[in-house]
Coordinates of C-alpha atoms and ligand atoms in Angstrom, one line a residue:
X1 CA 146.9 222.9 264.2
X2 CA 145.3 223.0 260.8
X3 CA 141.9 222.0 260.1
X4 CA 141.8 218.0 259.7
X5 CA 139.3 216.5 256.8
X6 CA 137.6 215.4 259.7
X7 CA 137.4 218.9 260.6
X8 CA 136.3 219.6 257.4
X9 CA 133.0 216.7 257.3
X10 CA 135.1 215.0 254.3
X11 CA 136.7 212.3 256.3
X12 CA 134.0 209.4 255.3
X13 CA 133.2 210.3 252.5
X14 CA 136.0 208.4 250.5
X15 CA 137.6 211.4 249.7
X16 CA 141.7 211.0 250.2
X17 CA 144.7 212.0 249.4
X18 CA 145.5 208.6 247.3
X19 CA 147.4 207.7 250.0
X20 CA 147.5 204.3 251.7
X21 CA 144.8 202.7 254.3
X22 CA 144.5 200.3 256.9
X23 CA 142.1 197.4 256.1
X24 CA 140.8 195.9 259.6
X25 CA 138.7 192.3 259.2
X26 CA 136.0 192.2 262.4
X27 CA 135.5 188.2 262.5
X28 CA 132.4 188.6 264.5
X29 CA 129.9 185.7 266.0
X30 CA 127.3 186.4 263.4
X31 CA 129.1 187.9 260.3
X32 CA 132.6 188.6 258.8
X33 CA 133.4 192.3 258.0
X34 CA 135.6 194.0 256.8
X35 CA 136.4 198.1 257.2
X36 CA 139.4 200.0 255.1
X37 CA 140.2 202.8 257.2
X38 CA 142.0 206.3 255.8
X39 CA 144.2 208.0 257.8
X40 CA 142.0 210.5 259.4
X41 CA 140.4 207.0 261.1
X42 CA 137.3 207.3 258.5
X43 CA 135.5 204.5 257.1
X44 CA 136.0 204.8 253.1
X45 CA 134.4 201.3 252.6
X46 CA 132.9 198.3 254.3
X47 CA 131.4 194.7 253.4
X48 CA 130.5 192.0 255.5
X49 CA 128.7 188.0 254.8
X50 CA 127.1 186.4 257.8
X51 CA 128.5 183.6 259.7
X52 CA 126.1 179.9 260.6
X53 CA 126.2 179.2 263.8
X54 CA 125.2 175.0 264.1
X55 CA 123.6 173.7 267.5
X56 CA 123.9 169.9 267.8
X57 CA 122.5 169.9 271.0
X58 CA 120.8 172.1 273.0
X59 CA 123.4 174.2 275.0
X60 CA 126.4 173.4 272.2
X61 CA 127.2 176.2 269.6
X62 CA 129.5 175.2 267.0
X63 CA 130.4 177.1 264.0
X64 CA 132.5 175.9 260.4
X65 CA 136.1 176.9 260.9
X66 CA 136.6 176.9 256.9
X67 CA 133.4 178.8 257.0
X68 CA 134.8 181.3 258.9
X69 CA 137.9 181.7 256.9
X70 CA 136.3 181.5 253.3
X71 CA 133.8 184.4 254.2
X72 CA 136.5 186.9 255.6
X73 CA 138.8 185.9 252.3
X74 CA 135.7 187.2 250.2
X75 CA 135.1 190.1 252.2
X76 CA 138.7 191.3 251.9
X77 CA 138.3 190.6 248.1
X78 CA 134.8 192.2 247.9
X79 CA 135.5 195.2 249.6
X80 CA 138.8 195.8 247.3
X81 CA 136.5 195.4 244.9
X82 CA 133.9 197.9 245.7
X83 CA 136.1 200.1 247.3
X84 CA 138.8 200.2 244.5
X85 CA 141.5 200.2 247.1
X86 CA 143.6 197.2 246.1
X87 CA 146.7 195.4 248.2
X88 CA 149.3 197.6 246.9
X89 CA 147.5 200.3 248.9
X90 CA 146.7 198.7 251.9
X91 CA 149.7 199.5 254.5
X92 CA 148.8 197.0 257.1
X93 CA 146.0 194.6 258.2
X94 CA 144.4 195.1 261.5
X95 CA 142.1 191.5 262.8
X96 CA 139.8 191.6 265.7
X97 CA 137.6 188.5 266.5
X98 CA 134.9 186.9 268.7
X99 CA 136.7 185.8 271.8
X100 CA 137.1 182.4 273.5
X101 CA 135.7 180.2 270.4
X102 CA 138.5 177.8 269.6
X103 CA 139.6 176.0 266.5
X104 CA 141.8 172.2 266.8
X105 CA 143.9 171.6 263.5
X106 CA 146.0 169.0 262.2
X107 CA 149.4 170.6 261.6
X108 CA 150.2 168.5 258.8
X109 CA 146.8 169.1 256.7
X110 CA 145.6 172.3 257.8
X111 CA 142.2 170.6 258.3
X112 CA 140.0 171.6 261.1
X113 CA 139.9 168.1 263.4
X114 CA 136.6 169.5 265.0
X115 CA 134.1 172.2 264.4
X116 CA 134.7 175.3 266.0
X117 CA 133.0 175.5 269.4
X118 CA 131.7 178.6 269.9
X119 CA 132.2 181.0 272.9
X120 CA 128.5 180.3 273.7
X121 CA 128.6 176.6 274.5
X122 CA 128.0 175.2 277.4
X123 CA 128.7 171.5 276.8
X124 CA 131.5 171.4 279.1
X125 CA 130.5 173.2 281.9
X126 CA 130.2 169.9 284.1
X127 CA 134.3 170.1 283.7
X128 CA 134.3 173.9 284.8
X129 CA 132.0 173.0 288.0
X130 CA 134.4 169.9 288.7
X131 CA 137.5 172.8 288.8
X132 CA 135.5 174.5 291.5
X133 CA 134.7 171.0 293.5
X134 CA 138.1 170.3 293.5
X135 CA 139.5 173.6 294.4
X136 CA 140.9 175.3 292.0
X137 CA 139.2 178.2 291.5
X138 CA 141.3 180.6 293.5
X139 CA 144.5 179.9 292.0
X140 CA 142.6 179.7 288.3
X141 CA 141.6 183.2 289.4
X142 CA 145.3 184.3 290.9
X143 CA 146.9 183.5 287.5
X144 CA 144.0 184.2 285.0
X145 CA 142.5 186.5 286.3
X146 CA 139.1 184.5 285.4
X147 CA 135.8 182.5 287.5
X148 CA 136.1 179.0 285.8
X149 CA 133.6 178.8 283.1
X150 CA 132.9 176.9 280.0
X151 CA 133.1 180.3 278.6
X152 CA 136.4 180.4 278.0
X153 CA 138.6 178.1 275.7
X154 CA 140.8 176.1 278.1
X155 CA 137.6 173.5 278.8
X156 CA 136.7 173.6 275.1
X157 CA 140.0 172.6 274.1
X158 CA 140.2 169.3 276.3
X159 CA 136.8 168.4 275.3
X160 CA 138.3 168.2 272.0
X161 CA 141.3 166.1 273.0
X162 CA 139.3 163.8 275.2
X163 CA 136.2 163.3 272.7
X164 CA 137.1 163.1 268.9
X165 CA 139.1 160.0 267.9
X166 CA 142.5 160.5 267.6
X167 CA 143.0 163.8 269.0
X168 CA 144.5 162.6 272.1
X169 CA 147.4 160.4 270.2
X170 CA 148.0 164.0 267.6
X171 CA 148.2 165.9 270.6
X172 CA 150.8 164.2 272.2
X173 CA 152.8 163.2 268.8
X174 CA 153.0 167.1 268.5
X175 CA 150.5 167.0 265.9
X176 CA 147.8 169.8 266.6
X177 CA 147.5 173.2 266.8
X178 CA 144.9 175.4 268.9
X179 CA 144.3 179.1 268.7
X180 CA 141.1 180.9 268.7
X181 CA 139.8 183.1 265.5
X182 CA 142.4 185.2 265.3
X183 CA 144.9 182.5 265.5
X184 CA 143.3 180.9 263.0
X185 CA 142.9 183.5 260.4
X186 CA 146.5 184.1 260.7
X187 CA 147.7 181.2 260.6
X188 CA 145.7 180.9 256.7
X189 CA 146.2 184.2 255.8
X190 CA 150.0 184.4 256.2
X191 CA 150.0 181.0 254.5
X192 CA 150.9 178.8 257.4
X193 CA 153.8 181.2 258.6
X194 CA 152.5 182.2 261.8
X195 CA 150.7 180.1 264.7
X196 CA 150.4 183.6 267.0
X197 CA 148.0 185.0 269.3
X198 CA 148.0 188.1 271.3
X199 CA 148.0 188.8 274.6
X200 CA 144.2 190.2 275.2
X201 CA 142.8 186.5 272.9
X202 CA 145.5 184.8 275.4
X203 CA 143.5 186.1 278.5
X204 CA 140.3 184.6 277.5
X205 CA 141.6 181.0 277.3
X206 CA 141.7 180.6 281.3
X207 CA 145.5 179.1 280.3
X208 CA 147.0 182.2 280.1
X209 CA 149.0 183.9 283.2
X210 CA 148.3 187.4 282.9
X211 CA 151.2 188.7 285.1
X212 CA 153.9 187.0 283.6
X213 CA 152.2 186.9 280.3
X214 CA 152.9 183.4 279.2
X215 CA 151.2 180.1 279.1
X216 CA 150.6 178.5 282.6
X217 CA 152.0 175.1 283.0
X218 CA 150.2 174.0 286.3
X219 CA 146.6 174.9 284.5
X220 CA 148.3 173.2 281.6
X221 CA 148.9 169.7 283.0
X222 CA 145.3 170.2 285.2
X223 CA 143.4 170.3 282.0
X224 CA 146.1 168.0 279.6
X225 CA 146.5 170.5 277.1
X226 CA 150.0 169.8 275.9
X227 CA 152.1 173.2 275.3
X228 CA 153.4 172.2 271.9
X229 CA 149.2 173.0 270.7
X230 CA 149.2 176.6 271.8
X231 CA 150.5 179.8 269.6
X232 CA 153.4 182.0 270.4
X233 CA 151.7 184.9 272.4
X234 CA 152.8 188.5 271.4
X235 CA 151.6 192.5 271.7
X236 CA 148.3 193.4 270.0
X237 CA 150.4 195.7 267.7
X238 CA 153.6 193.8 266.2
X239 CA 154.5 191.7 263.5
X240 CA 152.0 189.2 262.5
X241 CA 153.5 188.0 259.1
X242 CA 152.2 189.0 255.5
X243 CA 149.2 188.2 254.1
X244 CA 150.2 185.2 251.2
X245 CA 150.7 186.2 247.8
X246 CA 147.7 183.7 246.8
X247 CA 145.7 185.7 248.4
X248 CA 146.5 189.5 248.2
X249 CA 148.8 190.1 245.6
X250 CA 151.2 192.8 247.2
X251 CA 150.9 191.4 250.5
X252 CA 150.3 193.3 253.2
X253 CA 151.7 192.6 256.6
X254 CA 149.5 192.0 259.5
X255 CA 150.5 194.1 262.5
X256 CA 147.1 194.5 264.7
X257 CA 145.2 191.8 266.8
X258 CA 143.1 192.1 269.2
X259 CA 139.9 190.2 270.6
X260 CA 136.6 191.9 270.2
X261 CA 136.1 193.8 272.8
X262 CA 139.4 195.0 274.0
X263 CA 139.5 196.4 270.1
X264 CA 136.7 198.8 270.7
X265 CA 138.1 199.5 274.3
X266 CA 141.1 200.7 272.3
X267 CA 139.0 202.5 269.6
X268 CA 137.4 204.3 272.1
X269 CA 141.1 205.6 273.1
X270 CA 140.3 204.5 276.7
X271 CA 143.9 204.4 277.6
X272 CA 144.1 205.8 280.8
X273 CA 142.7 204.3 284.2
X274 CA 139.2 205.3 285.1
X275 CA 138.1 205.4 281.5
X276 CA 135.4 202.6 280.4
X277 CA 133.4 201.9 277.7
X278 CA 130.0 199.9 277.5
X279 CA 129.5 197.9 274.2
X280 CA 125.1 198.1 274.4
X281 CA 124.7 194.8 272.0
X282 CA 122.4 192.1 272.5
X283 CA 124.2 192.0 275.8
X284 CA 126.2 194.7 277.1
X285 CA 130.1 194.2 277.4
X286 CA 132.0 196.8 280.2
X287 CA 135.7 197.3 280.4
X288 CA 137.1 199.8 282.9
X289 CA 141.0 200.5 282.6
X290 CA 142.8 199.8 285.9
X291 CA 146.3 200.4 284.5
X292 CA 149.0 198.8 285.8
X293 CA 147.2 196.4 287.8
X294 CA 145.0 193.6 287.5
X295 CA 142.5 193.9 290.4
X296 CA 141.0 191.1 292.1
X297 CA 137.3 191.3 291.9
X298 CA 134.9 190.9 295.2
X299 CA 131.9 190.7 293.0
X300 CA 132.4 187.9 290.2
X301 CA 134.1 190.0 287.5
X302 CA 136.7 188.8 285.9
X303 CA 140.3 190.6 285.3
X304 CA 141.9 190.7 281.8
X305 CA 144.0 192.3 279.6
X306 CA 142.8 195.4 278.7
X307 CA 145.5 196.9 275.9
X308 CA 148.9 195.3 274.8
X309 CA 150.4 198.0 272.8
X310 CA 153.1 200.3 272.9
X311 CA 155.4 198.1 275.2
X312 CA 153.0 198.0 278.0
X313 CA 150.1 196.1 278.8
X314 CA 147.2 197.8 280.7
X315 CA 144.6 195.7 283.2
X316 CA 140.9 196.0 282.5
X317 CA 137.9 195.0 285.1
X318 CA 135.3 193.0 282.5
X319 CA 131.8 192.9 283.2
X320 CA 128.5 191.1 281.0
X321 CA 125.0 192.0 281.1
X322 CA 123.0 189.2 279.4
X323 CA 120.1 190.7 277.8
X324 CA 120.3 194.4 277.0
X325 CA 119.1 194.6 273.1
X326 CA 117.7 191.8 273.1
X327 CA 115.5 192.8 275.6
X328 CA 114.1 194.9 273.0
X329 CA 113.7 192.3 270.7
X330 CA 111.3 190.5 273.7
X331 CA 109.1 194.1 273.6
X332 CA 108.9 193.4 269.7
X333 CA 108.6 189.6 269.0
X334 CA 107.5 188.3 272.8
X335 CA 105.3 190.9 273.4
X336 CA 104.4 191.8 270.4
X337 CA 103.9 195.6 272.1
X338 CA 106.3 197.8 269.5
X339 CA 107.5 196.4 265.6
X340 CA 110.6 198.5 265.7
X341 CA 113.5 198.5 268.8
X342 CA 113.5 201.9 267.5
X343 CA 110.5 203.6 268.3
X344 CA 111.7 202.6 271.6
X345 CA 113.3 205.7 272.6
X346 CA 110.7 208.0 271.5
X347 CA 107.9 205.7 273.3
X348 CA 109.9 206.0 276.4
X349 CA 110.6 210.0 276.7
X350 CA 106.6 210.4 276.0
X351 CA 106.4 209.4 280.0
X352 CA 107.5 212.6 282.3
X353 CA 108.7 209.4 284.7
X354 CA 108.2 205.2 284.8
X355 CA 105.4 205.8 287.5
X356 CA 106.7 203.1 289.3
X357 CA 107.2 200.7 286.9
X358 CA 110.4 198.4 286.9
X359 CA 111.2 195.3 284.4
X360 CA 114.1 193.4 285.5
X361 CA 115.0 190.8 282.8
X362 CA 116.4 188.3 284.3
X363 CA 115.5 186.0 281.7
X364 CA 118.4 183.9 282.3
X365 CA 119.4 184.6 286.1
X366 CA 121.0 187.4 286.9
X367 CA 124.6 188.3 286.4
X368 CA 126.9 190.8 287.7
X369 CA 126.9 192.1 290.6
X370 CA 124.0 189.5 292.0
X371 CA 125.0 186.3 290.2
X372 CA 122.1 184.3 290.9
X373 CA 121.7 181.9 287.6
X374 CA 118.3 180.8 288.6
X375 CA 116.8 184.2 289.1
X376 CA 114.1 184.8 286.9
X377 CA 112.9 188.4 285.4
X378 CA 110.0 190.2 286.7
X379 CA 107.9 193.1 285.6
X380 CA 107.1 195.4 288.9
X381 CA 104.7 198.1 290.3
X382 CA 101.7 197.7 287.6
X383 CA 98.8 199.7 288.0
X384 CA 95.6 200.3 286.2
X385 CA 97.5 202.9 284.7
X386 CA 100.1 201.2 283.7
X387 CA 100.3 200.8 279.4
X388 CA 102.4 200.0 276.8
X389 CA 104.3 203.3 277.5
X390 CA 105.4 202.3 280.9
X391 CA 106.4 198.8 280.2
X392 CA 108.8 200.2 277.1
X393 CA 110.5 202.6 279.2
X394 CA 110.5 200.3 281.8
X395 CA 112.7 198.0 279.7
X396 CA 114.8 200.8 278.0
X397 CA 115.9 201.7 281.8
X398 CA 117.0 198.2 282.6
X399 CA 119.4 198.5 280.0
X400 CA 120.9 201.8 281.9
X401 CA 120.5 200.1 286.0
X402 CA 122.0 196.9 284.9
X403 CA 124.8 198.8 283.4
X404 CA 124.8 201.0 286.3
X405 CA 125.1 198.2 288.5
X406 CA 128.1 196.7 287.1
X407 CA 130.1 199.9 286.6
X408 CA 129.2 200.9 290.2
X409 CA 130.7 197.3 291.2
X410 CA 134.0 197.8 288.9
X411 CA 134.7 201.5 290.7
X412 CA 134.3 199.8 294.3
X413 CA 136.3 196.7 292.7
X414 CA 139.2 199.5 291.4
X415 CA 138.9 202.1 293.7
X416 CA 138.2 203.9 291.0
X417 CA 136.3 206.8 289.8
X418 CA 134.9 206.9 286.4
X419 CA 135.1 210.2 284.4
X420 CA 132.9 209.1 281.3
X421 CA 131.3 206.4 279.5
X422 CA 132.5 205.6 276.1
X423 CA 129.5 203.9 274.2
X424 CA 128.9 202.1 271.2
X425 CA 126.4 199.1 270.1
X426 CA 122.8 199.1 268.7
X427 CA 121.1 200.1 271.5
X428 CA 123.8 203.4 272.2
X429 CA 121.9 204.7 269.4
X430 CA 118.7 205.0 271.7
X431 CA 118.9 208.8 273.1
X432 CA 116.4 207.7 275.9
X433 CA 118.7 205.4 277.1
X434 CA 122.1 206.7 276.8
X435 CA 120.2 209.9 278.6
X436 CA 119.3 207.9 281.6
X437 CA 122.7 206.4 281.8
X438 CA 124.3 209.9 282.0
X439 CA 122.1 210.6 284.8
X440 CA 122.3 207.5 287.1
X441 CA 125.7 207.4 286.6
X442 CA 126.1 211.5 287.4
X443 CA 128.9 211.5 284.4
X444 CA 129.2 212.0 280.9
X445 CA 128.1 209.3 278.3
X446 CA 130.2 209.4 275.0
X447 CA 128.5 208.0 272.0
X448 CA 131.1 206.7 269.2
X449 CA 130.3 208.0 266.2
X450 CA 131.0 204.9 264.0
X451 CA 129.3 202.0 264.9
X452 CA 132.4 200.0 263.4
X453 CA 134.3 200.6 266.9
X454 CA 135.9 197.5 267.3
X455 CA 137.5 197.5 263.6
X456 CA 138.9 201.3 264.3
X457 CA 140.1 199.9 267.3
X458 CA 142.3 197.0 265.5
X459 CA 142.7 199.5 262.6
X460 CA 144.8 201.7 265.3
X461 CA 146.5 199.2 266.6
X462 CA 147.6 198.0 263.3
X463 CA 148.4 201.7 262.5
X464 CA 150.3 202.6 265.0
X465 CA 152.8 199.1 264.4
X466 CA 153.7 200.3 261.2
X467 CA 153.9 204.1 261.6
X468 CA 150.9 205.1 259.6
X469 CA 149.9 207.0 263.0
X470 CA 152.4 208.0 264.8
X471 CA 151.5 207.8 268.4
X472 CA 148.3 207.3 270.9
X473 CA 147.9 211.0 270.6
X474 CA 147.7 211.2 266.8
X475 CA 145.1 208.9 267.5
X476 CA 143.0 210.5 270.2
X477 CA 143.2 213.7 267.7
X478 CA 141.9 211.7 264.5
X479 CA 138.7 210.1 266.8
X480 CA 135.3 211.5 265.9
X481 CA 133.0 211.2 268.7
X482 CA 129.0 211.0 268.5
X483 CA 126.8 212.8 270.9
X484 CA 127.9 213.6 274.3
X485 CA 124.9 213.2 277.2
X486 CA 125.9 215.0 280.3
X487 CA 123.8 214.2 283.3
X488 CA 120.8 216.3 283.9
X489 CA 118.7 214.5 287.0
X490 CA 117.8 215.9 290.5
X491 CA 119.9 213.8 293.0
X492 CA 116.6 213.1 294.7
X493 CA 114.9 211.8 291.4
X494 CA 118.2 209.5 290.9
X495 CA 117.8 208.3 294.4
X496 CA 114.3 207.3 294.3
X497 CA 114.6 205.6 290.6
X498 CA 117.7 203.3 291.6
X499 CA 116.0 202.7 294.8
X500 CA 112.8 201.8 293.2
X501 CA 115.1 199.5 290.9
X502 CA 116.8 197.8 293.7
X503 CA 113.6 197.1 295.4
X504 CA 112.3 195.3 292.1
X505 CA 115.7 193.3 291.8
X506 CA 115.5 191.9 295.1
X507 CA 112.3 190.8 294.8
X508 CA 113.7 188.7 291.9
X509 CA 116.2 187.5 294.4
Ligands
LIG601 P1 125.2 192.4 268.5 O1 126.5 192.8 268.0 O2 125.1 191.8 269.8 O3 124.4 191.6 267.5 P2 124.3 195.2 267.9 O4 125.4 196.1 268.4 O5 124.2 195.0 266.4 O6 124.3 193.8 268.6 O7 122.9 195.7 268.4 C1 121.8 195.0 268.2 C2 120.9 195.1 269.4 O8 120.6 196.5 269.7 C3 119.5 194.4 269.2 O9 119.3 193.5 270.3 C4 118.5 195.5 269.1 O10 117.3 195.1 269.8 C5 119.2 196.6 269.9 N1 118.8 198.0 269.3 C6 119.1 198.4 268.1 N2 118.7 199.7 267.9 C7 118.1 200.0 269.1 C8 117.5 201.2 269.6 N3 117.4 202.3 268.8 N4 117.0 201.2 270.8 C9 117.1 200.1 271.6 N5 117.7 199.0 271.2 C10 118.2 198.9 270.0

C-alpha cells in the first residue's frame, strides 16, 4: 500500500490533486456549517453562521425555518467562495442535521405554516404523559423503538395540526407537508423535487417502525397525523435529487443524509457491533452498534437506527447525559472558580486523586440509568482540605462516571462488550478526562482527530453513494484518528473511585 497524503501530513492542508470533493452541510441547533471534504476525508475548507433559537414561553424552543435554510444557502455559497472549489467540482452533497425538530409547510406556497419547534421543547409533553396514562407506551416502544417524549417529533407535529388555524382543514385536504431539517433542506435545495427523509431522521419521529422500516399507521391515526404529510423514507446513502440550478450552478446531486448523531457514529467507522462512540458536547450523546438487532432496553434507553447504508440497516442502543460541558460552563460562569473550560484538565491532573470529592450534576434530575427527573445535583465528601482543585476535578470526572454509567447499562442492555470508545465533542479535547474514561471503562478511548465528525460522517455516506470511495474499507483506511488513551488504573483504585461515585449518586436519589 503506498503512502496516503494523509500519510504524508498533507491531507488538510488544501493540497489536492484538483480532483473533485464532497461538500457536507452540518445544520446544527446553534449554527449552520458547512465542510468540503477531499478524498483522503480531509477538511480543505469550512464556514459556518449561527442559528436564533426563539423561546415564547418558558419550556418552548422554536427556531425560523427560512432562517435555517437562508444561512446554510450562504454557507454553501461562502465556503465556494473562500475555498475556490466551485459546483462543477463538487461530486456530491452529504446533509446531516439536528434531530427531532420539525418543520409544517403549505405544499402549495412553500411557506413554513409554523415556526420550527425545536427538538428542545417541551410544550407538549402533557400529550406524551397522556400516551403513557392511556397505555401506549409499550407498543410505542415495540415499534419505535422509543420512551414517549416530547422529544421526538410525532407530538410536535399534532400540536401543529391541533393549534394553528387552518392546519387541521390543510392537513386533511392533502395540503401540508412535514419533515424535519433534513427534509426540509432538501426539499428547497432540490427545488421542490424531493419531500425525502432517511431512515436514522425517520427513527426520531416516534412514527416510524423501525423493523419494517416504514410509517406506522396505528401511531399514525393515535396522534391524527394524516400519511399524505410525511416524506418518502429511504437509505442514508441514495439518491436525494440535485441541488437546483438557482442555486449551484452545475448542480450537484445529493446522495448522503443522516441525523446528527448517527453521522458521527458513521464517521467514526463504528460499523461493527460492540463499537460506540460518545459525542462529549454540552451533553454527551452514546450510540453502541447492536447490529442486526434492535434491543429492548431494561434501563430507559431508547433503540434506533444506527446506519442505513450499504443495503443494510444496523441497530444502535442511544443514551443522553444532560450536562457534561456545560458542567464546565457552571465551574466558569456559576462558580466563577476557573475563566477558561480549558484550564480544566490541567487543574484536575495537579491532584494525585479527588480525595474524596464527588460532584454529581444533576442539575436537572438525573437521566440514564437512574432516571429520576426531580433529582437534584450535589457536591460530596468536602473537607477543610477540600479547594478549588478538588471541586474541578470533581466535575471533570462526572463527565467520565456518567458516561461510564450509561455505556455500562447499554453492554448489560446488548450483551455486549465494548472494545473502544470513539470520541469527539469539546470536552474530548480534555486529556484529564478522556484519561479517566479509558480507565473506568478498562478500554481504549479513541479521540477523532477532526472535530467536524458528524460532517465526515455524512461526507462518507454521500461518498460512498456515488463511488467517490469505494467501499467501508476505503473508508476505515482514509480516517485519521486523534490520540488514543489506553487504561492505566489499578483495579483497586477503579473500584474505590466508582464506588465512592455510586455512594454520592445515591445520596442524590
Ligand atoms: P455543543 O455541540 O453541544 O455546543 P461542543 O462539542 O461544541 O458542544 O462542546 C462545547 C462544550 O464542551 C462546552 O460545554 C464546553 O464547556 C466544553 N468544553 C470545551 N472544551 C473543553 C475542555 N478542554 N475541557 C472540558 N470541557 C470543555
Amino acid at each position: 500500500m503506498p503512502l496516503s497524503l494523509h500519510d504524508l501530513g498533507l491531507a488538510d492542508t488544501g493540497f489536492s490533486f484538483g480532483g473533485s470533493y464532497i461538500m457536507a452541510l452540518d445544520s446544527g441547533t446553534t449554527s449552520a456549517r458547512v465542510v468540503i471534504v477531499d478524498e483522503f476525508g480531509g477538511i480543505v475548507a469550512q464556514a459556518s453562521r449561527p442559528i436564533r433559537s426563539i423561546y415564547p414561553h418558558s419550556g418552548w424552543v422554536e427556531q425560523d425555518p427560512t432562517e435555517i435554510l437562508a444561512s446554510q444557502i450562504a454557507v454553501m455559497m461562502e465556503v465556494q467562495f473562500k475555498s475556490g472549489i466551485h459546483s462543477d467540482r463538487i461530486a456530491a452533497i452529504g446533509i446531516s442535521n439536528q434531530r427531532e425538530t420539525c418543520v409544517v409547510w403549505d405544499r402549495d406556497s412553500g411557506q413554513p405554516i409554523y415556526n420550527a419547534i425545536g427538538w428542545q421543547c417541551r410544550r407538549t409533553a402533557d400529550r406524551a404523559e397522556a400516551l403513557v396514562a392511556a397505555g401506549h407506551a409499550e407498543a410505542i416502544r415495540a415499534k419505535t423503538g422509543l420512551m414517549p417524549d416530547a422529544y421526538f417529533s410525532a407530538t410536535k407535529i399534532a400540536w401543529i395540526l391541533d393549534n394553528v388555524s387552518g392546519a387541521r382543514e390543510m392537513a386533511d385536504a392533502g395540503r401540508l407537508m412535514f419533515g424535519t431539517i433534513d427534509t426540509w433542506l432538501t426539499y428547497n435545495l432540490t427545488g421542490g423535487l424531493v419531500h425525502v427523509t432517511d431512515y436514522t431522521n425517520a427513527s426520531r419521529t416516534m412514527l416510524f417502525n423501525i423493523h419494517t422500516l416504514d410509517w406506522d399507521d396505528e401511531l399514525l391515526e393515535l396522534l391524527d397525523i394524516p400519511r399524505s404529510l410525511l416524506p418518502r423514507v429511504t437509505w442514508s446513502s441514495g439518491d436525494y435529487g440535485r441541488v437546483s440550478s438557482e442555486i449551484m450552478t452545475h448542480t450537484p446531486p445529493i446522495t448522503g443524509v443522516a441525523g446528527d448523531q448517527q453521522a458521527s457514529f458513521f464517521g467514526h467507522c463504528c460499523f461493527e457491533p460492540g463499537q460506540a462512540k460518545n459525542t462529549y458536547g454540552t451533553g454527551c450523546f452514546m450510540l453502541i452498534n447492536t447490529g442486526e438487532r434492535a434491543v429492548t432496553s431494561q434501563q430507559g434507553l431508547v433503540a434506533t437506527i444506527g446506519i442505513a447504508e450499504g443495503g443494510t440497516v444496523s441497530y444502535a442502543l442511544e443514551g443522553s447525559i444532560f450536562h457534561a460541558g456545560s458542567t464546565m460552563q457552571w465551574l466558569r460562569d456559576g462558580l466563577g472558580i476557573i475563566s477558561d473550560v480549558r484550564d480544566t484538565a490541567q487543574i484536575a491532573a495537579s491532584l494525585p486523586d479527588n480525595g474524596g470529592c464527588y460532584l454529581v450534576p444533576a442539575f436537572s434530575g438525573l437521566g440514564a440509568p437512574w432516571w429520576e427527573p426531580e433529582a437534584r445535583g450535589a457536591l460530596s465528601g468536602l473537607t477543610l482540605a477540600t479547594g478549588r482543585a478538588q471541586i474541578v476535578r470533581a466535575a471533570c470526572e462526572s463527565l467520565a462516571y456518567q458516561s461510564y454509567d450509561v455505556l455500562r447499562a447499554m453492554e448489560a442492555d446488548a450483551q455486549i462488550t465494548l472494545d473502544a470508545l470513539y470520541v469527539d465533542g469539546g470536552a474530548s479535547r480534555n486529556e484529564f478526562i478522556m484519561q479517566f474514561q479509558a480507565d473506568l471503562l478498562g478500554i481504549p478511548v479513541i479521540q477523532s482527530e477532526t472535530q467536524e465528525t458528524t460532517a465526515i460522517g455524512v461526507a462518507f455516506l454521500a461518498g460512498l453513494s456515488v463511488g467517490y470511495w469505494e467501499d467501508r474499507e476505503e473508508i476505515k483506511h482514509n480516517l485519521a484518528h486523534g490520540q488514543r488513551f489506553d487504561p492505566q488504573m489499578a483495579p483497586e483504585v477503579r473500584a474505590r473511585n466508582l464506588d465512592g461515585w455510586h455512594q454520592a449518586v445515591s445520596r442524590v436519589r
